PDB file of C-alpha atoms in Angstrom:
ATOM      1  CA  UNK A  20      19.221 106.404 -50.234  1.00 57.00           C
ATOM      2  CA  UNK A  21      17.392 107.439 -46.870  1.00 56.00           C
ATOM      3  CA  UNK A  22      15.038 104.252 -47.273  1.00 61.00           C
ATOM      4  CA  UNK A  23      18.230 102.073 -47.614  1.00 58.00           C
ATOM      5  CA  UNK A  24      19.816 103.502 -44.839  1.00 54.00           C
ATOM      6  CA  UNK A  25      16.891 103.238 -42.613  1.00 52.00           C
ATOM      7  CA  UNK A  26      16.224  99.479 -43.853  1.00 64.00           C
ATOM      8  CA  UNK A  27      20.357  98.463 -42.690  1.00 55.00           C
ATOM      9  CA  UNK A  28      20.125 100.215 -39.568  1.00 55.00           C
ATOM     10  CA  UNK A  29      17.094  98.894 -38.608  1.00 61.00           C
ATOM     11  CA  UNK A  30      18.222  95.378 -39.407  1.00 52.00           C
ATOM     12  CA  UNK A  31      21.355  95.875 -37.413  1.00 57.00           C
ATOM     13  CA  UNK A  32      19.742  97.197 -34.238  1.00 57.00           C
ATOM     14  CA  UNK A  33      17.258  93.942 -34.568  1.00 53.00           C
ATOM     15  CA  UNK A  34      20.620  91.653 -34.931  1.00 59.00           C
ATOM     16  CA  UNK A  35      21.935  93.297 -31.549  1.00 55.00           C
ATOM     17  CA  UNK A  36      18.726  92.772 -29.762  1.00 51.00           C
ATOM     18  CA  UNK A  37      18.668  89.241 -30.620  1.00 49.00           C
ATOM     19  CA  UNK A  38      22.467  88.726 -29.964  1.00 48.00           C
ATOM     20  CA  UNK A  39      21.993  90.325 -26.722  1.00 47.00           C
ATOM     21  CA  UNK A  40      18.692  88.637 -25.690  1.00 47.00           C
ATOM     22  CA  UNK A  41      20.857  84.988 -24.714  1.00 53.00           C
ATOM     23  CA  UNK A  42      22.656  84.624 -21.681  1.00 59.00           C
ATOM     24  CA  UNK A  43      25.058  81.734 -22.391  1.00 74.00           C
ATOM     25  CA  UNK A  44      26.579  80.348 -19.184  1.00 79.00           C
ATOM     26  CA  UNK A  45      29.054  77.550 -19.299  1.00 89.00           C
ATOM     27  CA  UNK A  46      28.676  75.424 -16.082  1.00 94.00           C
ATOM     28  CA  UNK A  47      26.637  75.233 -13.281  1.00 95.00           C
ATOM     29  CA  UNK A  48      26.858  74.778  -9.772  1.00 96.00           C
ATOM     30  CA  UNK A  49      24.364  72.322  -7.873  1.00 97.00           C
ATOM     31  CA  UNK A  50      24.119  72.619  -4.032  1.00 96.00           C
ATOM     32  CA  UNK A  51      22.586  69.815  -1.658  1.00 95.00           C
ATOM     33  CA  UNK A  52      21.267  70.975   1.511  1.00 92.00           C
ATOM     34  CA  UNK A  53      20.644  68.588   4.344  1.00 89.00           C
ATOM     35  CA  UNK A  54      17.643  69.329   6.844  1.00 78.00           C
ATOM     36  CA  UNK A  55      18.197  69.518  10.258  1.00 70.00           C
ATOM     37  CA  UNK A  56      15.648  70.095  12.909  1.00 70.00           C
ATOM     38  CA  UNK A  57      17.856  72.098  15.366  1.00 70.00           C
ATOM     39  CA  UNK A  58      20.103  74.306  12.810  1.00 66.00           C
ATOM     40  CA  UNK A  59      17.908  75.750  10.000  1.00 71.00           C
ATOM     41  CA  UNK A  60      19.821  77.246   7.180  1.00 74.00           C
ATOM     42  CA  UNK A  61      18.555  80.919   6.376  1.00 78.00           C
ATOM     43  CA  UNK A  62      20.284  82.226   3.519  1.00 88.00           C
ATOM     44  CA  UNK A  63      22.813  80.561   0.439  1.00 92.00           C
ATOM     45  CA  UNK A  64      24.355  83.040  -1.127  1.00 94.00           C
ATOM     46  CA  UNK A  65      27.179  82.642  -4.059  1.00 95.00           C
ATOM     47  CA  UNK A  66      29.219  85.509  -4.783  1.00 94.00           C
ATOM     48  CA  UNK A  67      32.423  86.413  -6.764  1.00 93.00           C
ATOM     49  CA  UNK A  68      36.063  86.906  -5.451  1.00 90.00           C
ATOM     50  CA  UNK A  69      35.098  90.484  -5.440  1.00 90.00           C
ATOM     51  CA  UNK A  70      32.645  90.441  -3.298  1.00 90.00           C
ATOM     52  CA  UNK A  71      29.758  91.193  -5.971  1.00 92.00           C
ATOM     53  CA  UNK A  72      26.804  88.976  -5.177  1.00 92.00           C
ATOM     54  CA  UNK A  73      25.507  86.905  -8.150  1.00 90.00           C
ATOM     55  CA  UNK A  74      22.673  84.508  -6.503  1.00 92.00           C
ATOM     56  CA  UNK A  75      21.124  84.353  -2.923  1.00 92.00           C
ATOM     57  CA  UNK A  76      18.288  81.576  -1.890  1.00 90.00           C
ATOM     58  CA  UNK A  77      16.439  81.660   1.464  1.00 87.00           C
ATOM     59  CA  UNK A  78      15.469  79.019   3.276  1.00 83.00           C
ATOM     60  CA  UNK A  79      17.014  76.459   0.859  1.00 85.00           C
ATOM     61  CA  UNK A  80      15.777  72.867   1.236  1.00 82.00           C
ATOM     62  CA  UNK A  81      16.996  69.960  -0.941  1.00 88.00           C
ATOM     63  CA  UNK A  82      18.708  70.257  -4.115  1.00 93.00           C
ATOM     64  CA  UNK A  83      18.856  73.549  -6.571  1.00 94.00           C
ATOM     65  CA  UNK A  84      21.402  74.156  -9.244  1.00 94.00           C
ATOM     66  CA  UNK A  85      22.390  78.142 -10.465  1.00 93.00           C
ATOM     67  CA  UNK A  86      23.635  78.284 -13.806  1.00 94.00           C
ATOM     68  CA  UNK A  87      26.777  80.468 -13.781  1.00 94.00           C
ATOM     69  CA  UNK A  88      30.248  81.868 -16.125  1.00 93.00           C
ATOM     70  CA  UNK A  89      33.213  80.182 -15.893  1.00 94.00           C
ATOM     71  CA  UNK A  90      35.349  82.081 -13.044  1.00 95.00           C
ATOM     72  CA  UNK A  91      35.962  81.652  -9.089  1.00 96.00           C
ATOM     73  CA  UNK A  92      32.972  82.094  -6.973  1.00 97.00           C
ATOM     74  CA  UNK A  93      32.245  81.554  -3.264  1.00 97.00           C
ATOM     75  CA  UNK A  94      29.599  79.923  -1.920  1.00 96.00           C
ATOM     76  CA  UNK A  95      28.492  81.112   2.495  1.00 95.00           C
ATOM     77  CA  UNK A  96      26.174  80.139   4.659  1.00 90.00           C
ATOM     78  CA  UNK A  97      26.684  82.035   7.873  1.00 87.00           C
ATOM     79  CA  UNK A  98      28.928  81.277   9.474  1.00 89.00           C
ATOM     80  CA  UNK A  99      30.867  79.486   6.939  1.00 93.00           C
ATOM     81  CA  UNK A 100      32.113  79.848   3.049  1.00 95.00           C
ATOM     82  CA  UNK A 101      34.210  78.258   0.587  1.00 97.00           C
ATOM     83  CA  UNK A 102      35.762  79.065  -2.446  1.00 97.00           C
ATOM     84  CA  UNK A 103      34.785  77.194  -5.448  1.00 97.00           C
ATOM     85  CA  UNK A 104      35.329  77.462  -9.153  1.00 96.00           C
ATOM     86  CA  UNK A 105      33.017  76.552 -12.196  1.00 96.00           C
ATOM     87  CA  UNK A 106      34.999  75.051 -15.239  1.00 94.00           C
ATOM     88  CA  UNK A 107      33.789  75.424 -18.637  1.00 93.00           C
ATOM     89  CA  UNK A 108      31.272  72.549 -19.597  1.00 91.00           C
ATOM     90  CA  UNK A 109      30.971  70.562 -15.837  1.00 94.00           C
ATOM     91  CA  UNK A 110      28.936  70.747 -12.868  1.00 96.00           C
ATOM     92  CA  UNK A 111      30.032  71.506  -9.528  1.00 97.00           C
ATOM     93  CA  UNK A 112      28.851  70.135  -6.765  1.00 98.00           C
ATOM     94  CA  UNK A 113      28.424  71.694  -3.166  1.00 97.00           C
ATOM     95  CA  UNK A 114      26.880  69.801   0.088  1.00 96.00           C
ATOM     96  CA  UNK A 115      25.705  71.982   3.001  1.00 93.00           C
ATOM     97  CA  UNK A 116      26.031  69.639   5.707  1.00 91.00           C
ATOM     98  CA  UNK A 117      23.626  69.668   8.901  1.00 86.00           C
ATOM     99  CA  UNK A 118      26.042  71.929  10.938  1.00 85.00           C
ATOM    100  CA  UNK A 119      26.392  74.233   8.306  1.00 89.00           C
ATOM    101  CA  UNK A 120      29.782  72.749   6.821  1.00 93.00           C
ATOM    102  CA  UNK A 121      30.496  72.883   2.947  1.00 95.00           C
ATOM    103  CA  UNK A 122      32.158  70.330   0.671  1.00 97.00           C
ATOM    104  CA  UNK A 123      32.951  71.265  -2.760  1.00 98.00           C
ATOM    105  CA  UNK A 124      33.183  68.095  -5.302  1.00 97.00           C
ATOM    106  CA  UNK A 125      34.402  68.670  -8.865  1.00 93.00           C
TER     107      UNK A 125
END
């Protein structure tokens, strides 16, 4: 009875390792960045409503996409931010101009 019991829980704790081992997120957020000479862009960072900070990226140049749960996020480069959200299944786009401004595109 011992062996039996030993055989199910070690099956289940193998089941919740595996279970737990994937990260599934459900959109994704792809930010442009365009170079210019006289105002370099230090730090992207996206963060929840809350203020908890989920992805940061130093001196960012081109494109990069973060992978990320459906919710409402915000996306700053100092001086500026903007609220965006990521919707279950679809991209979202965000374009860091040359003088720091960002435009969210759905």
């Amino acid at each position: 009875m011992k062996s039996l019991f030993k055989i199910a829980f070690t099956l289940f704790a193998l089941m919740a390792m595996v279970s737990c081992e994937k990260d599934e997120f459900t959109g994704k957020l792809e930010v442009t960045v365009e170079r210019n000479p006289n105002s370099y862009i230090y730090n992207v960072v996206v963060y929840t409503e809350s203020g908890n900070g989920i992805f940061s990226k130093s001196s960012p140049k081109g494109m990069f996409s973060v992978r990320l749960n459906v919710g409402n996020y915000i996306i700053a480069t100092y001086p500026n931010e903007k609220p965006f959200q990521i919707r279950d299944g679809h991209t979202t786009k965000a374009y860091i101009d040359k003088d720091k401004n960002i435009t969210i595109k759905y």
